[in-house]
XYZ file of C-alpha atoms in Angstrom:
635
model
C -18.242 -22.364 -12.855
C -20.014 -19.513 -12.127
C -17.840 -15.970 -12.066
C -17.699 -15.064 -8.638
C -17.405 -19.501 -7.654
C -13.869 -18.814 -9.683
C -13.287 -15.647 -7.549
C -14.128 -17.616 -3.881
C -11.991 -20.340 -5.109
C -8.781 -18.315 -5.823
C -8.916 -16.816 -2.748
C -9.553 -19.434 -0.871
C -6.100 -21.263 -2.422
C -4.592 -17.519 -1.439
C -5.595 -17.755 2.011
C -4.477 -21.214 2.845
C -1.112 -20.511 1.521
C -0.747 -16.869 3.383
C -1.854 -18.863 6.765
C 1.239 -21.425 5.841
C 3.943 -18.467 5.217
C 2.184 -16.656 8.570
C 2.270 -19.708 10.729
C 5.657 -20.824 9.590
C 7.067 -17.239 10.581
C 5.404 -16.851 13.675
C 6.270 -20.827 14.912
C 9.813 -21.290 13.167
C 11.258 -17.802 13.348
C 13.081 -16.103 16.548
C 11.558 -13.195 18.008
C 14.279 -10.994 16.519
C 13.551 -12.350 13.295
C 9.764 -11.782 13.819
C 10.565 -8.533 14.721
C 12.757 -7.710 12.201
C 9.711 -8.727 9.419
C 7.487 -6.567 11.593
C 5.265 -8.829 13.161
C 6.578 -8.847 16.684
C 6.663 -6.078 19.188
C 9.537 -6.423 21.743
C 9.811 -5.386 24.378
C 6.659 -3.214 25.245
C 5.392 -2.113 28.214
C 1.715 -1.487 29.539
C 0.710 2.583 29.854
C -2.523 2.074 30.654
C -5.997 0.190 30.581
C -9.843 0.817 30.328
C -13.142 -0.470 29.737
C -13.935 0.010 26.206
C -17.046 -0.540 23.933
C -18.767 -3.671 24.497
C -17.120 -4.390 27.484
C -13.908 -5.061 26.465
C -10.746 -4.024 28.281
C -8.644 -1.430 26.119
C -5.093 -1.832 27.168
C -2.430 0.473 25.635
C 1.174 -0.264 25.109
C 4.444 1.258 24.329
C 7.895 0.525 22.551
C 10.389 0.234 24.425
C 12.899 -0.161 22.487
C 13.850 -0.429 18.498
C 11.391 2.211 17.949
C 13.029 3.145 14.230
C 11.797 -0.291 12.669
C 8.780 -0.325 10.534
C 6.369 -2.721 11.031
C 3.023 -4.814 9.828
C -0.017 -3.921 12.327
C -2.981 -2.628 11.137
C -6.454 -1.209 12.501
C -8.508 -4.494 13.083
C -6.159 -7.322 13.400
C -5.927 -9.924 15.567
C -2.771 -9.727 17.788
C -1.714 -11.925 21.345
C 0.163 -10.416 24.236
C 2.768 -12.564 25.238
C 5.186 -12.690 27.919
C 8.833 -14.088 27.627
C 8.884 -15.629 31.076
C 6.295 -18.407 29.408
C 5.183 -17.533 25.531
C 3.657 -20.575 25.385
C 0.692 -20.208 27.975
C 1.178 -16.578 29.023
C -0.987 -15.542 25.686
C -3.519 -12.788 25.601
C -5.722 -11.985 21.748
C -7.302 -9.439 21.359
C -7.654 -7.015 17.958
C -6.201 -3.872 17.045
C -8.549 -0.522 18.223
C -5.470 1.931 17.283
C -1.742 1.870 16.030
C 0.689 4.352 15.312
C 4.474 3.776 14.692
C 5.182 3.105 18.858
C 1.813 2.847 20.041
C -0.816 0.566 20.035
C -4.531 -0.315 21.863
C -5.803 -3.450 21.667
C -9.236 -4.523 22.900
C -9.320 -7.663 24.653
C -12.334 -9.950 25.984
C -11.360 -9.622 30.131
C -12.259 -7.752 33.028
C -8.854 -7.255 33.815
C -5.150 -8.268 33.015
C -3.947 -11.607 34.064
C -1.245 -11.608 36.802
C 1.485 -12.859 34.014
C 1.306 -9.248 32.661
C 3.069 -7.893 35.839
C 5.862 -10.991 35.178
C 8.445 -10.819 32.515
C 9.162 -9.037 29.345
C 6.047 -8.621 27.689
C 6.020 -8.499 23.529
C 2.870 -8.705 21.098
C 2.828 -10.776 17.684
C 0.563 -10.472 14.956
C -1.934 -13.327 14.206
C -3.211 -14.351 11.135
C -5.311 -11.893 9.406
C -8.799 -13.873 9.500
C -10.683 -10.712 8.908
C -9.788 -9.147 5.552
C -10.388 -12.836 4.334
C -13.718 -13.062 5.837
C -15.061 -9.322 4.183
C -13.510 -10.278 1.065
C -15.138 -14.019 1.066
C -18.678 -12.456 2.618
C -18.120 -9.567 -0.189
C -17.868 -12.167 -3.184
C -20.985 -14.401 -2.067
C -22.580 -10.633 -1.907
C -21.665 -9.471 -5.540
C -23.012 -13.078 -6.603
C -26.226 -12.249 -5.745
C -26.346 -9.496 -7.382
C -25.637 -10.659 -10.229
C -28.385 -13.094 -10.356
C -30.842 -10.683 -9.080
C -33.740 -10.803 -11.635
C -35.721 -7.709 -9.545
C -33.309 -4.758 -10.591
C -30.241 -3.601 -12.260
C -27.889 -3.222 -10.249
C -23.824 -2.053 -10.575
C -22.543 -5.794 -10.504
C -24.788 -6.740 -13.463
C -23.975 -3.506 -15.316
C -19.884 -4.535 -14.768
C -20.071 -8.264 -15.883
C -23.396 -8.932 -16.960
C -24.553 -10.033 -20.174
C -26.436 -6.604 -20.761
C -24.964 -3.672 -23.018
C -23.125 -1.009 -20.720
C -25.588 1.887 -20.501
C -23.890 5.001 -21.902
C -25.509 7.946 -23.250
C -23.298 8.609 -25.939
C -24.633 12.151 -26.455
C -23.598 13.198 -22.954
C -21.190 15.938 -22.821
C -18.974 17.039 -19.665
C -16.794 19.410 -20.742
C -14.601 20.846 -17.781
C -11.614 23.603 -17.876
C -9.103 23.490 -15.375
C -5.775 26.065 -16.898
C -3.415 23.310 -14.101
C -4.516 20.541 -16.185
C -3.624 19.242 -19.893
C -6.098 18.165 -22.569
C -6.085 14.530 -21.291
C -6.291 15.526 -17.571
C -9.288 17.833 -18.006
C -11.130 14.968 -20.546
C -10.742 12.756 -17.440
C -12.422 14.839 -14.965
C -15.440 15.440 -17.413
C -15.795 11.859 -17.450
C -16.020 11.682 -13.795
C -18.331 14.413 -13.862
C -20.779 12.580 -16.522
C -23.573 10.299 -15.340
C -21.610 6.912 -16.313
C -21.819 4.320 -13.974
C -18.382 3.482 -14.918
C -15.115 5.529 -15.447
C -11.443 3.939 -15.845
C -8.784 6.751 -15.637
C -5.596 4.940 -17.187
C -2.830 6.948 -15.052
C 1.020 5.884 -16.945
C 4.171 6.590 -15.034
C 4.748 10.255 -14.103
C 1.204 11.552 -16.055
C -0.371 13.263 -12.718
C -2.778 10.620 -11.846
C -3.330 11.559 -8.432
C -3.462 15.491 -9.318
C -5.928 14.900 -11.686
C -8.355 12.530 -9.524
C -7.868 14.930 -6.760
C -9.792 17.755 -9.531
C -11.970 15.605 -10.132
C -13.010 14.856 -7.087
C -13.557 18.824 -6.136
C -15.194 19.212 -9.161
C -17.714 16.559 -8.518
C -18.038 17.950 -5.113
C -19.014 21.231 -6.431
C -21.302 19.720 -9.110
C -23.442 16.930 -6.775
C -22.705 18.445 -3.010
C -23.037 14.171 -2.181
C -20.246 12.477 -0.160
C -17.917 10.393 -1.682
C -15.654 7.737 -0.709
C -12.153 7.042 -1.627
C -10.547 3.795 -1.290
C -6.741 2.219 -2.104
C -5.325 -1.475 -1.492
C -2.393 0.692 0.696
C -2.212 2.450 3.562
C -0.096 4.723 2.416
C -1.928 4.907 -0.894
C -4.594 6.373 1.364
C -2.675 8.154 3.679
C -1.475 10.572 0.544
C -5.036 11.174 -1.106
C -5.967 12.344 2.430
C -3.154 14.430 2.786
C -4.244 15.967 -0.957
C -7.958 16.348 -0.071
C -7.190 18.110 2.967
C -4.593 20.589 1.285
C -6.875 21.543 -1.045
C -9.450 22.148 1.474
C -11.945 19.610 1.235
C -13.399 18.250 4.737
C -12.050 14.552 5.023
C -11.742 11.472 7.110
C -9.392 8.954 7.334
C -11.106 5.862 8.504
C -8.618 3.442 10.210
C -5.144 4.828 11.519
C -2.708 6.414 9.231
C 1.169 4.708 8.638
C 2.352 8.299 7.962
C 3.087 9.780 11.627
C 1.885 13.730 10.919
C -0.047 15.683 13.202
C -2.004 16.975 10.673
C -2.927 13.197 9.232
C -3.762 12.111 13.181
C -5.967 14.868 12.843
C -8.106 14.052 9.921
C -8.893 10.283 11.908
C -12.551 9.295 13.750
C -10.871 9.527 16.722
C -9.775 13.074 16.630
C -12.937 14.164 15.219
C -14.460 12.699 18.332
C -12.235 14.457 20.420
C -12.801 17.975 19.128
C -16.898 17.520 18.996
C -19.194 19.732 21.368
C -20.712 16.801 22.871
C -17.349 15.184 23.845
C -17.040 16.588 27.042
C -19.792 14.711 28.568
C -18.211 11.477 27.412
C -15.263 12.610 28.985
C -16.713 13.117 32.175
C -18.641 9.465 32.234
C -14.821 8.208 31.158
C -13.497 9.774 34.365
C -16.527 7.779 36.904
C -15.681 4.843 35.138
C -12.099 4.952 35.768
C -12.837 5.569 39.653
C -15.272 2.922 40.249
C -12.530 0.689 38.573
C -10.007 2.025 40.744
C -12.179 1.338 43.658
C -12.811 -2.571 42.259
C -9.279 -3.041 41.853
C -8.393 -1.784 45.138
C -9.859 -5.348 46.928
C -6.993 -8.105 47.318
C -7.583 -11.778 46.168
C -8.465 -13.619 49.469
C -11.595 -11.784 50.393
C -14.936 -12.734 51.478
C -18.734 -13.023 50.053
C -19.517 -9.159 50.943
C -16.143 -7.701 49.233
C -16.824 -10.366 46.207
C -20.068 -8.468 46.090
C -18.854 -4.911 46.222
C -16.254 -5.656 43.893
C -19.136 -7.265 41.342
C -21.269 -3.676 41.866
C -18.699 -1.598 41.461
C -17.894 -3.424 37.519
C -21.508 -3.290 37.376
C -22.047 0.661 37.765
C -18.616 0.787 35.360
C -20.599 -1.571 32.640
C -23.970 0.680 33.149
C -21.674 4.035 32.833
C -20.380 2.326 29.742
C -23.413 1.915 28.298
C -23.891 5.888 28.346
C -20.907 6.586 26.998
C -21.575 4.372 23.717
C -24.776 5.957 23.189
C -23.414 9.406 23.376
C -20.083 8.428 21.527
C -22.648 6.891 18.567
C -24.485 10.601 18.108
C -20.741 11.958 17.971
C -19.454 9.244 14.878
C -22.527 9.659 13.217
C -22.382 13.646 13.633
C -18.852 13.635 12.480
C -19.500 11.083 9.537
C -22.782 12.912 8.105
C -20.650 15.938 7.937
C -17.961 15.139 5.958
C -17.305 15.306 1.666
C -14.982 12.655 1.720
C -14.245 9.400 3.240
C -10.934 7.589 2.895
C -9.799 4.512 3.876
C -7.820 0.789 2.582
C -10.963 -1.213 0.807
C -11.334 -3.525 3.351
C -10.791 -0.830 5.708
C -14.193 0.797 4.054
C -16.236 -2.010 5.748
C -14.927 -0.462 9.040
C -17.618 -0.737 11.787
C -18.319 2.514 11.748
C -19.742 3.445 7.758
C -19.961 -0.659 6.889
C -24.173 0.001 6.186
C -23.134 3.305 4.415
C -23.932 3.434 0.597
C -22.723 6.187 -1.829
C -23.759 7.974 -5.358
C -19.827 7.486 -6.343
C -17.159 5.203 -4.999
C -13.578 6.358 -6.338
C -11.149 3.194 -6.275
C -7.301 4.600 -6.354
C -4.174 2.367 -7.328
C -6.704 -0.215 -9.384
C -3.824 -1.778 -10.980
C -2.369 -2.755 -7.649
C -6.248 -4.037 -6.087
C -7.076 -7.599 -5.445
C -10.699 -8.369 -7.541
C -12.008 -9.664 -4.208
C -10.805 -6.541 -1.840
C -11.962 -4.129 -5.008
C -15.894 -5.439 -4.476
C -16.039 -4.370 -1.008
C -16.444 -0.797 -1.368
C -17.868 -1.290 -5.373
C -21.244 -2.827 -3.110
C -21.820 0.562 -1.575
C -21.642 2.521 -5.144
C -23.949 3.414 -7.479
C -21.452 4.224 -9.880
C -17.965 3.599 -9.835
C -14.685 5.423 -10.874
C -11.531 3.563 -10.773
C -7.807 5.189 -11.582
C -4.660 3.113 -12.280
C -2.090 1.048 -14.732
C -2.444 -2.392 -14.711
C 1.274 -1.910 -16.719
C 2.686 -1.125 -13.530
C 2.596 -3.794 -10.553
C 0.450 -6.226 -10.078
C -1.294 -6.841 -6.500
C 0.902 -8.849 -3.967
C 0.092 -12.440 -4.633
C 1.414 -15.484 -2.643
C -0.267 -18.603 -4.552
C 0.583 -18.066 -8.022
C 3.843 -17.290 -9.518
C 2.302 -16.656 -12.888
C 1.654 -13.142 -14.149
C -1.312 -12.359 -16.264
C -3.742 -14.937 -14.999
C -5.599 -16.102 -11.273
C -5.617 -12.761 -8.800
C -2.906 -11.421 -10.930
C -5.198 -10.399 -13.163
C -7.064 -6.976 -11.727
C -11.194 -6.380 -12.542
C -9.415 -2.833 -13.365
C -7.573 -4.898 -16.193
C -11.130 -6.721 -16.927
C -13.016 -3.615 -17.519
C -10.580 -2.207 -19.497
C -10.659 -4.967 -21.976
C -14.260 -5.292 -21.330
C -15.066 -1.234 -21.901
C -12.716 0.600 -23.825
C -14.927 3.290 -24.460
C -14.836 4.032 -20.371
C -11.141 4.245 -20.525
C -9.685 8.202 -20.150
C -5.663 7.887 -20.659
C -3.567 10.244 -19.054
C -0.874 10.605 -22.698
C 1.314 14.051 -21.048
C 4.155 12.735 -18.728
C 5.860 15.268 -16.635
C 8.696 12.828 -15.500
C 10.877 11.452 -17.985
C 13.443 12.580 -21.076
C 11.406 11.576 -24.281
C 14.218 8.816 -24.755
C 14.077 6.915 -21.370
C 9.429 7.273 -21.776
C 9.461 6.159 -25.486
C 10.214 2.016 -25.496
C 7.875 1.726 -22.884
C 5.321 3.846 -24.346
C 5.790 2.040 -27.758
C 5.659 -1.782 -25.788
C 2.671 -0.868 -23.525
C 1.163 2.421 -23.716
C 0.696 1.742 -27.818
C 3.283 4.303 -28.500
C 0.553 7.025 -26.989
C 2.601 8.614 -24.223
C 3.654 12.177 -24.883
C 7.287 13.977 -23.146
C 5.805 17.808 -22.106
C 8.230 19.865 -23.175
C 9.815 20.763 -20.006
C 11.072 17.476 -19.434
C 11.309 16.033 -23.209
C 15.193 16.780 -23.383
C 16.727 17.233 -20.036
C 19.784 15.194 -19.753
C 22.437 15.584 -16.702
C 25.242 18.353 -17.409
C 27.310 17.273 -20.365
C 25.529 13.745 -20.622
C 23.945 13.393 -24.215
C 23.054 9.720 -23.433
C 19.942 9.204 -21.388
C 19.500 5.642 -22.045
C 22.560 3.366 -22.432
C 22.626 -0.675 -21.704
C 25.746 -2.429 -20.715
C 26.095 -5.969 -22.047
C 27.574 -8.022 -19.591
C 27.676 -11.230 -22.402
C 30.640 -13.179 -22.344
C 32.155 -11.563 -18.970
C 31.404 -14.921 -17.118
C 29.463 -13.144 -14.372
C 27.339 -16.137 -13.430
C 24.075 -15.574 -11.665
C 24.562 -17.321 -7.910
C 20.981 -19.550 -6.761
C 21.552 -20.357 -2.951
C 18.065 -21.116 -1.272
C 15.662 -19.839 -3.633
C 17.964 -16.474 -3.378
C 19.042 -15.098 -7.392
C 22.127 -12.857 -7.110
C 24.840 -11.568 -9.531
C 28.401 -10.642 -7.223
C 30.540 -9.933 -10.295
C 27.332 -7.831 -11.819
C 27.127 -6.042 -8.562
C 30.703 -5.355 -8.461
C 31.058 -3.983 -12.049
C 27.678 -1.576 -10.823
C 29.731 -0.569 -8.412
C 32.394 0.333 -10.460
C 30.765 2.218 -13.369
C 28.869 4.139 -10.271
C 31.841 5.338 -8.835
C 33.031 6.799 -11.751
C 29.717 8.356 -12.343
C 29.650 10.044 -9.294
C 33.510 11.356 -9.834
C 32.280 12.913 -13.087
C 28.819 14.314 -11.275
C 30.895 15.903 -8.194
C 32.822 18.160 -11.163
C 29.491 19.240 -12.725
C 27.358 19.641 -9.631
C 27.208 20.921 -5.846
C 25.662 19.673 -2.626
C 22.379 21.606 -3.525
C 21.425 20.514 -6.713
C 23.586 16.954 -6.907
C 21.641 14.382 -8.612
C 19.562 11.781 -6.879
C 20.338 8.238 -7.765
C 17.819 4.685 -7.181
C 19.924 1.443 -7.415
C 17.080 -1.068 -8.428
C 17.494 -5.484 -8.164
C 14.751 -6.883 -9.160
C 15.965 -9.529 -7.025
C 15.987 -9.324 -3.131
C 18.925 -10.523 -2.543
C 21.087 -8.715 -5.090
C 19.648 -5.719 -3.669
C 20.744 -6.650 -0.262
C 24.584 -7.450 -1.644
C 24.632 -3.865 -3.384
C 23.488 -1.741 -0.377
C 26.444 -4.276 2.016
C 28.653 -3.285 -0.854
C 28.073 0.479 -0.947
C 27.462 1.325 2.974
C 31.112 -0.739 3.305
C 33.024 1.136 1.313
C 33.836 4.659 2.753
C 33.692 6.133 -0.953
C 30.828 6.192 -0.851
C 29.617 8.402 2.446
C 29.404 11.770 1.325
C 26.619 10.198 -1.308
C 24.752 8.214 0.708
C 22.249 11.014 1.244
C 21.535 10.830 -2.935
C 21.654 7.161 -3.065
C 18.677 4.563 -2.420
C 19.461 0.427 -2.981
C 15.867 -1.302 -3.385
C 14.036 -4.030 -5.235
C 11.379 -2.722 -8.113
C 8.014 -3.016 -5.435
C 9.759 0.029 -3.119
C 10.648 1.962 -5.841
C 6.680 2.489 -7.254
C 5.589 5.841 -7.206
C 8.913 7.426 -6.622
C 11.514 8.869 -8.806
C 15.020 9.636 -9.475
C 17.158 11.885 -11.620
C 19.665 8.788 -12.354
C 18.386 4.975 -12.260
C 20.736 2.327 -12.301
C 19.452 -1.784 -13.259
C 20.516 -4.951 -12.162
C 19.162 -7.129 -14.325
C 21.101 -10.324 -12.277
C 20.038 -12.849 -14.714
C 23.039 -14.529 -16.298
C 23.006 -18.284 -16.978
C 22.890 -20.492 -20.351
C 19.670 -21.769 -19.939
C 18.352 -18.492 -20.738
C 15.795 -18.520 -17.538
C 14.950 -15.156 -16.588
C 11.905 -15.680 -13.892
C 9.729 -13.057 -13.295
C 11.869 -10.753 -15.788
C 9.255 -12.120 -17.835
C 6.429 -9.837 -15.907
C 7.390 -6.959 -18.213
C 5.278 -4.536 -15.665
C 8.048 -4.983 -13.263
C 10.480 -3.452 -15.467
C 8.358 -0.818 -16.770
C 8.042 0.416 -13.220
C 11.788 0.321 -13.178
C 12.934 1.697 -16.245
C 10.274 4.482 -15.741
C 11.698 5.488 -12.158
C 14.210 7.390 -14.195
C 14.482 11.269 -15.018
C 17.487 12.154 -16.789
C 20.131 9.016 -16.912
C 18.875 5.125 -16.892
C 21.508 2.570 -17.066
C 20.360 -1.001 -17.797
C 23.341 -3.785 -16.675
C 22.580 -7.528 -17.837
C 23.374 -10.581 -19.769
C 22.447 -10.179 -23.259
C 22.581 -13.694 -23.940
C 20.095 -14.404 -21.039
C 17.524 -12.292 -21.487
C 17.534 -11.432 -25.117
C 14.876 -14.611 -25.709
C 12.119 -12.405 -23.993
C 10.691 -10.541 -26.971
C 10.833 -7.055 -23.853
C 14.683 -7.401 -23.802
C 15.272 -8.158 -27.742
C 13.467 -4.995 -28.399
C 14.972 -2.709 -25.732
C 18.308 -3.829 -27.021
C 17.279 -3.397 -30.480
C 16.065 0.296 -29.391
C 19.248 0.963 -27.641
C 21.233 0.178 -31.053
C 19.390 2.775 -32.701
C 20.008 5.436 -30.553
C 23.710 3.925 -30.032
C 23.446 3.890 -26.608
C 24.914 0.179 -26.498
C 27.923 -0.591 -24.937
C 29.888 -3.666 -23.751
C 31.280 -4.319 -20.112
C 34.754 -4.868 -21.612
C 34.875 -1.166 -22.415
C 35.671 -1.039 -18.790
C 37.584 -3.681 -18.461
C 40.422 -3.018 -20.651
């Protein structure tokens, strides 16, 4: 089968089962329950319509209510207005022009909005993303040809042909910046060089994202060409904006930022479009539009041939208006987007209407280790050469038809051309985050022992704590892992967390004040022991004056943060010795490497001592004699 077939086919199997888990939520779920996973709006209310591009009605709603919940809607989906008086009828789709945290325009195919709209509480679900399928699908079949293209060399056959990767082994980039280490400023040289391919190998806590940001102002400086910047996330994106911007350099954010900051809303299309010279004509046009609209509106149902007809001109001379507003508002995005260094946005978000027939010297791909193959080729088609920064140790991309680490869409083309190209690899070796004792087992299982403590952080331990690392072996306590549908949790391990926290906190309110008190991440890698360690905590009233220090998640919302003291649930317990997806040793390593000063590891010994990961974090424990036993503390 040919490469990319073996691509198309995974994601087609992905696809098919995301559409199941979708449909399932959206059919079999209650609209609190939809709203509560943040794919339901409710209840919103209507602040305002107009004729967009293309003749489609913009309409613009509002929260109403439960406007602290987070939720799933993105630039470009497909979404249905639906009203609670009939859901199953009263159904409008239409796809997602602009969303903020309480706000959202969607662009629908009608003149004007049914009479249901005025009926009812009105909500808005989110369909099935068709879309980010479709560029990834039409992306594959794209790279495919290229590959086979006999005419030229091209980027795809330099990646995974059969050819020899074309470096010039006597090129030399050597860049100085006194901020960066040895390792950091090695990086940015290779970014600088003329290789069509650069891997930047980013470890926990060793500056990644300070060091691509140099990089990028360096090549800037050096090639005066525009670059673009992509990440799987959102938010991934929303922070290399926020970083470009800081450090001066003129960016976009293509698509609608999740972080709600002035300064972010700024940096869109749309605000660029607002604050260009030529945007005041548009405006203008806008405002005859909306009257002749008004006007058209203004005639009832039950009138004749000649108000039918005046009602037809007036949406007519609206339409016509339209058409001079596109024109002018297409000089004003291509203005804006000729003038920029840097474009960011998600990778399928860099197929965005707006720069999809753009093509670009270098294409900089951020959190590789997290990037689905398919979604990575996207923006890889625009580049002519191709720098990618990550840790394929750290998580894997979210994946909903395989269970199995390692292999299918698990495995990242980051991870590919890392094997593949060694010699392209630049590893980040200084960490600025952890004591040297807490970064050296997983530096030793993954990092081949090559990860470096600077000195300011080597040996800082909490006040009068000499043990950064310590496991407690739960073995023999009887606390029995509990599987109720699908669900892993661990009460008794929970409630012996809970315990040895307490009395953590009792020692750390001696030692420290409000100011400076130590920040603490609780980490499950199981949902639902998660869930039963945050009921336990925000129930007992011990626990209130900390809650500001204290944060209860699973591993995937911990990435990219950090914490003075980390405390791990491992929850297995059980005499099978199954551990699950313990096994995807990446998953820990973003856990265990969450932690500063203090990490505390609770779990079963005897469960999870088969994995060769556990055997040898326990046997690295015992020679620092950091192991202890639960029964010390229950004596």
């Amino acid at each position: 089968m040919n490469y990319f077939d073996e691509q198309i086919a995974l994601l087609e199997d992905e696809k098919q089962i995301d559409f199941i888990q979708h449909e399932n939520l959206l059919l079999r779920s209650s609209l609190q329950e939809r709203r509560t996973q943040g794919v339901s709006w409710f209840p919103i209310s209507i602040s305002g319509s107009e004729i967009g591009r293309g003749d489609y009605l913009t309409i613009t709603i509002q929260k109403t209510n439960f406007l602290e919940e987070g939720h799933q809607f993105r630039f470009g989906m497909p979404v249905a207005l639906f009203s609670n008086h009939d859901p199953e009828t009263d159904r409008l789709e239409g796809i997602i022009a602009f969303v903020s945290r309480e706000t959202m325009r969607i662009s629908v195919r009608v003149d004007e909005l049914p009479d249901w709209t005025r009926r009812g509480k009105l909500g808005v679900d989110l369909l099935f993303d068709e879309h980010s399928y479709k560029e990834m699908f039409d992306a594959l079949k794209e790279a495919k040809q290229r590959l086979a293209d006999p005419k030229e060399v091209n980027l795809v056959q330099q990646l995974l042909g059969e050819k020899d990767y074309p470096y010039d082994s006597t090129e030399e980039n050597i860049y100085h910046n006194d901020l960066l280490n040895k390792s950091q400023n090695d990086a940015v040289g290779e970014m600088l060089s003329n290789k069509p391919l650069v891997l930047m190998h980013g470890p926990p806590g060793t500056g990644k994202t300070t060091t691509l940001i140099a990089g990028i102002q360096a090549l800037l400086k050096a090639r005066k060409k525009q670059i673009l910047v992509v990440a799987p996330s959102n938010t991934a994106v929303d922070l290399l904006t926020e970083r470009l911007h800081e450090k001066g350099i003129n960016v976009i954010r293509m698509g609608n930022p999740v972080r709600v900051s002035d300064h972010l809303q700024t940096l869109t299309l749309d605000a660029k479009i607002d604050s260009h010279y030529a945007n005041k004509e548009r405006k203008n046009l806008e405002k005859q539009v909306s009257a002749y609209l008004d006007m058209a509106h203004k005639y009832k149902r039950n009138f004749g041939k000649a108000e039918r007809d005046q009602r037809k001109a007036l949406f007519d001379e609206a339409r016509k208006i339209r058409r001079e507003i596109d024109k002018i508002q297409d000089y004003i995005v291509e203005d804006v987007l000729n003038n920029v260094e840097v474009i960011t946005a998600t990778l399928v978000g860099s197929n965005h209407p707006n720069i999809k027939q753009r093509n670009y010297e270098t294409v900089i791909i951020d959190e590789a280790g997290q990037s689905l193959e398919a979604a990575c080729w996207i923006p890889i088609l625009k580049a002519d050469r191709l720098i990618m920064a990550g840790d394929h140790c750290q998580l894997p991309p979210t994946v909903k038809s395989s269970t199995k680490p390692n292999e299918g869409l698990y495995l990242t083309l980051f991870e590919k051309l890392i094997k593949r190209f060694p010699i392209a690899v630049s590893l980040l070796n200084v960490q600025y985050r952890m004591n040297s004792q807490i970064m050296l087992y997983p530096s030793q299982v993954l990092y081949e022992g090559k990860l470096i403590a600077d000195s300011k952080v080597a040996h800082w331990e909490l006040i009068n704590d000499s043990k950064p690392f310590i496991f407690i072996d739960t073995a023999g306590a009887g606390f029995e892992e509990l599987i109720e549908e699908n669900a892993i949790s661990n009460k008794e391990e929970a409630l012996f967390l809970i315990k040895h926290l307490k009395e953590n906190l009792n020692n750390l309110s001696k030692e420290y004040a409000e100011d400076n008190f130590p920040r603490i991440g609780i980490i499950a890698p199981y949902r639902q022991q998660s869930h039963i360690l945050k009921e336990m905590i925000y129930a007992d009233d011990f626990f209130n004056p900390f809650l500001p220090f204290l944060q209860i998640h699973t591993i995937d919302s911990f990435q990219g943060q950090e914490k003075d003291i980390i405390y791990i649930s491992l929850t297995r317990s059980n005499s099978l010795q199954k551990i699950g997806f313990l096994s995807d040793i990446r998953r820990m390593n973003v856990a265990m490497t969450r932690a500063k000063k203090k990490l505390i590891v609770i779990g079963d010994s005897g469960t999870v001592v088969q994995h060769s990961f556990y055997k040898g974090m326990l046997d690295y424990v015992m020679e620092l004699n950091n192991y202890h036993s639960v029964w010390e503390w229950m004596e």
